[in-house]
PDB file of C-alpha atoms in Angstrom:
ATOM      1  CA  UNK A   1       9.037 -98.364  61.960  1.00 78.00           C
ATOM      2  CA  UNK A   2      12.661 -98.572  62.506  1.00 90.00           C
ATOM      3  CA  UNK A   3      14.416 -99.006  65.834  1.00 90.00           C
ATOM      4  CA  UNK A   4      15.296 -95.106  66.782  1.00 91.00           C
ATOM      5  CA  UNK A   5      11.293 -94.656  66.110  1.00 94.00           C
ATOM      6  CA  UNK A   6      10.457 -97.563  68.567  1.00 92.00           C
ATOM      7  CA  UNK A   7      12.738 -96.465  70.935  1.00 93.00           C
ATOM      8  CA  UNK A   8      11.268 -92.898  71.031  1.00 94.00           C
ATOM      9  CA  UNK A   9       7.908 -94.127  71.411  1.00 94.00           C
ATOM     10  CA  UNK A  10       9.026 -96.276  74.869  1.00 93.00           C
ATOM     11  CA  UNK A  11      10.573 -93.017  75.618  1.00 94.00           C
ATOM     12  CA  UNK A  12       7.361 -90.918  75.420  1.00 93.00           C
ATOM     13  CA  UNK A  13       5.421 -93.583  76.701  1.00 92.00           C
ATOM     14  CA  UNK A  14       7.393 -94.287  80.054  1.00 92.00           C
ATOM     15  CA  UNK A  15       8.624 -90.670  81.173  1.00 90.00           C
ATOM     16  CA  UNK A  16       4.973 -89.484  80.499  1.00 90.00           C
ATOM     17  CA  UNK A  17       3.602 -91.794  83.018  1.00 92.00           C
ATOM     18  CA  UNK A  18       6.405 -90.893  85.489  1.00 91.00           C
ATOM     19  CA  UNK A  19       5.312 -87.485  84.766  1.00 89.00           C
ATOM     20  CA  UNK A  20       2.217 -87.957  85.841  1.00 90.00           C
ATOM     21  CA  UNK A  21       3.331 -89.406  88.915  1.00 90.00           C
ATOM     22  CA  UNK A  22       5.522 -86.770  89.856  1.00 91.00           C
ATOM     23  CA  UNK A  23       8.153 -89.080  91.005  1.00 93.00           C
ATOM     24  CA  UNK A  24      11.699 -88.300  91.025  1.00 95.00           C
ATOM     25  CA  UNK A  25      13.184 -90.729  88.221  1.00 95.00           C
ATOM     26  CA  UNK A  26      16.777 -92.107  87.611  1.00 96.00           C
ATOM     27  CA  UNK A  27      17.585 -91.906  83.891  1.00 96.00           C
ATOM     28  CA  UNK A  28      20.148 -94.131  82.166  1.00 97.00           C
ATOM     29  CA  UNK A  29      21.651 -93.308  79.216  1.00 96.00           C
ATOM     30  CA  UNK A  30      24.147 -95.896  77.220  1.00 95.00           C
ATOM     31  CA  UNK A  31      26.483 -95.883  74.541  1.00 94.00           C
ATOM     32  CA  UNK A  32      28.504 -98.634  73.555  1.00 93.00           C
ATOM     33  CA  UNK A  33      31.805 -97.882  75.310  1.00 92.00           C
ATOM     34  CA  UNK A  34      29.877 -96.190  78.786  1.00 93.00           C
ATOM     35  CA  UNK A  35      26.970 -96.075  80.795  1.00 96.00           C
ATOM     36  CA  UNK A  36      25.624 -92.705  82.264  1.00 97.00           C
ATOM     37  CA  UNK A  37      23.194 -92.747  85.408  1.00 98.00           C
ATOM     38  CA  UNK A  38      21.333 -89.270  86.701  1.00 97.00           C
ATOM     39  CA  UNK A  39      18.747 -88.528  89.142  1.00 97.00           C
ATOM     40  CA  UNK A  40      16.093 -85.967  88.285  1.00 96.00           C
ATOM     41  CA  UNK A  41      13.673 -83.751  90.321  1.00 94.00           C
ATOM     42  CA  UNK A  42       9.962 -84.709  89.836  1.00 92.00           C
ATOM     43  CA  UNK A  43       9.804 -81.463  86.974  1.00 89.00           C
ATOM     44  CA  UNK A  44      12.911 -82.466  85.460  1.00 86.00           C
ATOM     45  CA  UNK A  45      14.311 -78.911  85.714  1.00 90.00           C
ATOM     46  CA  UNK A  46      17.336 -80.083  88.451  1.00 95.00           C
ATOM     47  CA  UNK A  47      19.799 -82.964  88.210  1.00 96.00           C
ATOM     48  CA  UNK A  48      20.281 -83.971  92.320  1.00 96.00           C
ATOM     49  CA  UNK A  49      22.621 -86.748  91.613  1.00 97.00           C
ATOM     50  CA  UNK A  50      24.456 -88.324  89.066  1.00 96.00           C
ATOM     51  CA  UNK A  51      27.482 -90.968  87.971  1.00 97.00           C
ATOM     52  CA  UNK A  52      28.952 -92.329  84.963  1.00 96.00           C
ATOM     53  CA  UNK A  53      31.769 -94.597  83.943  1.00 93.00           C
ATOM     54  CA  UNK A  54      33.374 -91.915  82.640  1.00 93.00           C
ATOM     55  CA  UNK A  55      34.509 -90.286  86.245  1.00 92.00           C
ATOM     56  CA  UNK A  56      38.202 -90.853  87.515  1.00 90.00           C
ATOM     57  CA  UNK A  57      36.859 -92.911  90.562  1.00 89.00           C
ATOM     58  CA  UNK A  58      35.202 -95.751  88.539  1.00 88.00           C
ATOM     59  CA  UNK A  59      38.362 -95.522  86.298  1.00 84.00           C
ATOM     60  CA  UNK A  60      40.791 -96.259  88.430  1.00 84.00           C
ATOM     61  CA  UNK A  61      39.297 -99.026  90.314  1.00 82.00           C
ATOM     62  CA  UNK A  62      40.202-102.559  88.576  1.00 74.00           C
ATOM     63  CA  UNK A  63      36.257-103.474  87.885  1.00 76.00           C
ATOM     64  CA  UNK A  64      37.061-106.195  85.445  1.00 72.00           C
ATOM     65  CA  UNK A  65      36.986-107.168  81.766  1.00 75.00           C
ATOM     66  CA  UNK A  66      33.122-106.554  80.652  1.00 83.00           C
ATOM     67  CA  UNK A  67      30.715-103.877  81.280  1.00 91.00           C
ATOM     68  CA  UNK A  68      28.489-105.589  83.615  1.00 93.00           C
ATOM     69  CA  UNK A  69      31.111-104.933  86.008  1.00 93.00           C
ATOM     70  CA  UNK A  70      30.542-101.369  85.472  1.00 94.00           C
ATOM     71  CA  UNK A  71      27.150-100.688  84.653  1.00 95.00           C
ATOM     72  CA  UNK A  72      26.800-102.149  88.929  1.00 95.00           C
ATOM     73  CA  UNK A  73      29.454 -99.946  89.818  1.00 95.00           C
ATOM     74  CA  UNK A  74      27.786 -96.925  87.937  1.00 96.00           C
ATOM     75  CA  UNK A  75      24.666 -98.259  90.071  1.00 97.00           C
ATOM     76  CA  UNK A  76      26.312 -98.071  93.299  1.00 96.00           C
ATOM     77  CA  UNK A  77      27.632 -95.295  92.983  1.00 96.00           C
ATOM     78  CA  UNK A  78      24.355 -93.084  92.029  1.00 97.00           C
ATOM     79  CA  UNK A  79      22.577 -95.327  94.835  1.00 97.00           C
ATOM     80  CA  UNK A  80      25.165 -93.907  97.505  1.00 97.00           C
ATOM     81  CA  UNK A  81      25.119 -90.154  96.061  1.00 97.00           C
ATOM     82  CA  UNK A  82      21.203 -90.180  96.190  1.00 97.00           C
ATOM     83  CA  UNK A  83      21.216 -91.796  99.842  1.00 96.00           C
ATOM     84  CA  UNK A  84      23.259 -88.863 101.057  1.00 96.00           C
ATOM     85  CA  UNK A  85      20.899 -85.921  99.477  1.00 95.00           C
ATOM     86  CA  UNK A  86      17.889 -88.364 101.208  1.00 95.00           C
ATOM     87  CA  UNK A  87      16.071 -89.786  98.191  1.00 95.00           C
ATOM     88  CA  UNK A  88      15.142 -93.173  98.913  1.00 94.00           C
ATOM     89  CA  UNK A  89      12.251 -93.568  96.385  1.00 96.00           C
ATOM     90  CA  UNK A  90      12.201 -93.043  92.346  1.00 95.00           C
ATOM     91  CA  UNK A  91      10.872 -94.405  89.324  1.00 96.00           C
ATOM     92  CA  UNK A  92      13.409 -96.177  87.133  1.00 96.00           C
ATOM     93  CA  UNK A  93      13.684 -94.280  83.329  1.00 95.00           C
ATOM     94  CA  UNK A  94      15.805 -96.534  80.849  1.00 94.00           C
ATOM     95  CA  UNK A  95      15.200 -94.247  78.579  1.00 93.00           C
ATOM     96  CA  UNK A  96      13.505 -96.470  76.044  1.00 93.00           C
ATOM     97  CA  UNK A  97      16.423 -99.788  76.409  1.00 93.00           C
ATOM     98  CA  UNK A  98      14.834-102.638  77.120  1.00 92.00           C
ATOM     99  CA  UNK A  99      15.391-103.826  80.886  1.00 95.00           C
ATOM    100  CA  UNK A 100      18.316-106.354  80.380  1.00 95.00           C
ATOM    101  CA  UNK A 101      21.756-106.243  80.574  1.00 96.00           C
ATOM    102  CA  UNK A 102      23.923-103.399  81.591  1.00 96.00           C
ATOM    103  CA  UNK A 103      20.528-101.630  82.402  1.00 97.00           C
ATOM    104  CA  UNK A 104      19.405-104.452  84.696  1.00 97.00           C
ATOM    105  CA  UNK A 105      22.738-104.633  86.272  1.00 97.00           C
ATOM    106  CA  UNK A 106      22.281-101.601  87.334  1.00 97.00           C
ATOM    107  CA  UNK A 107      18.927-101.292  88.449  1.00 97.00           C
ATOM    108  CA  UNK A 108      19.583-103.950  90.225  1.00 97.00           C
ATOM    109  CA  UNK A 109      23.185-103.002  92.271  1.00 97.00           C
ATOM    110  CA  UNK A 110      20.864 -99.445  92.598  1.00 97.00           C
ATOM    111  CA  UNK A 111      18.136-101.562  94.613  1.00 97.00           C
ATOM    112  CA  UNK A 112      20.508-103.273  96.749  1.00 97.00           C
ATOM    113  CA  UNK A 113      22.520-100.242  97.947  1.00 96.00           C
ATOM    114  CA  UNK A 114      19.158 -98.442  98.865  1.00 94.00           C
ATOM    115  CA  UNK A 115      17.258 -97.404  96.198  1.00 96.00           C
ATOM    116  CA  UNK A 116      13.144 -98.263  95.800  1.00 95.00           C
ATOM    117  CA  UNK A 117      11.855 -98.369  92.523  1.00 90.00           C
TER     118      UNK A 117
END
């Protein structure tokens, strides 16, 4: 089993059980320059909030030299834009990453501007 195949099965694995919760969930998606962050109704069908490191306000604020610095920003930022449309409570997708790093970091800056996982 290679490593796309592993990650596919910790895909399948976690959104199935947050499908059967029928919990909104906050999905990350990475890639090796940026960090993408979006909030999904319990179906899936609707995205009610999202932010990446890609958008001009994240750009032009000086967050430092690594991505950690970013991935909490990214965190903030989706933690603020959820708090506003009233969602308080989701379960955490990472998509099939394991929780560490720039996933952590923002999981974590998502739980301390509001969020409950």
């Amino acid at each position: 089993m290679n490593n796309r195949m592993a990650r596919n099965k910790r895909i399948r694995r976690s959104r199935g059980k947050i499908s059967e919760l029928g919990a909104i969930r906050l999905s990350v998606h990475r890639t090796p320059r940026h960090i993408y962050a979006q909030i999904f109704s319990p179906q899936g069908s609707e995205v009610l909030a999202c932010a990446s490191s890609v958008e001009e306000i994240l750009r032009k604020e000086k967050l430092g030299p690594g991505k950690l610095e970013v991935a909490k920003a990214v965190g903030k930022l989706v933690a603020e834009r959820a708090k506003t449309k009233g969602i308080t409570r989701i379960a955490f997708d990472r998509s099939g990453y394991k929780y560490h790093g720039r996933i952590k970091a923002l999981a974590t800056a998502a739980r301390e501007n509001g969020l409950e996982f």
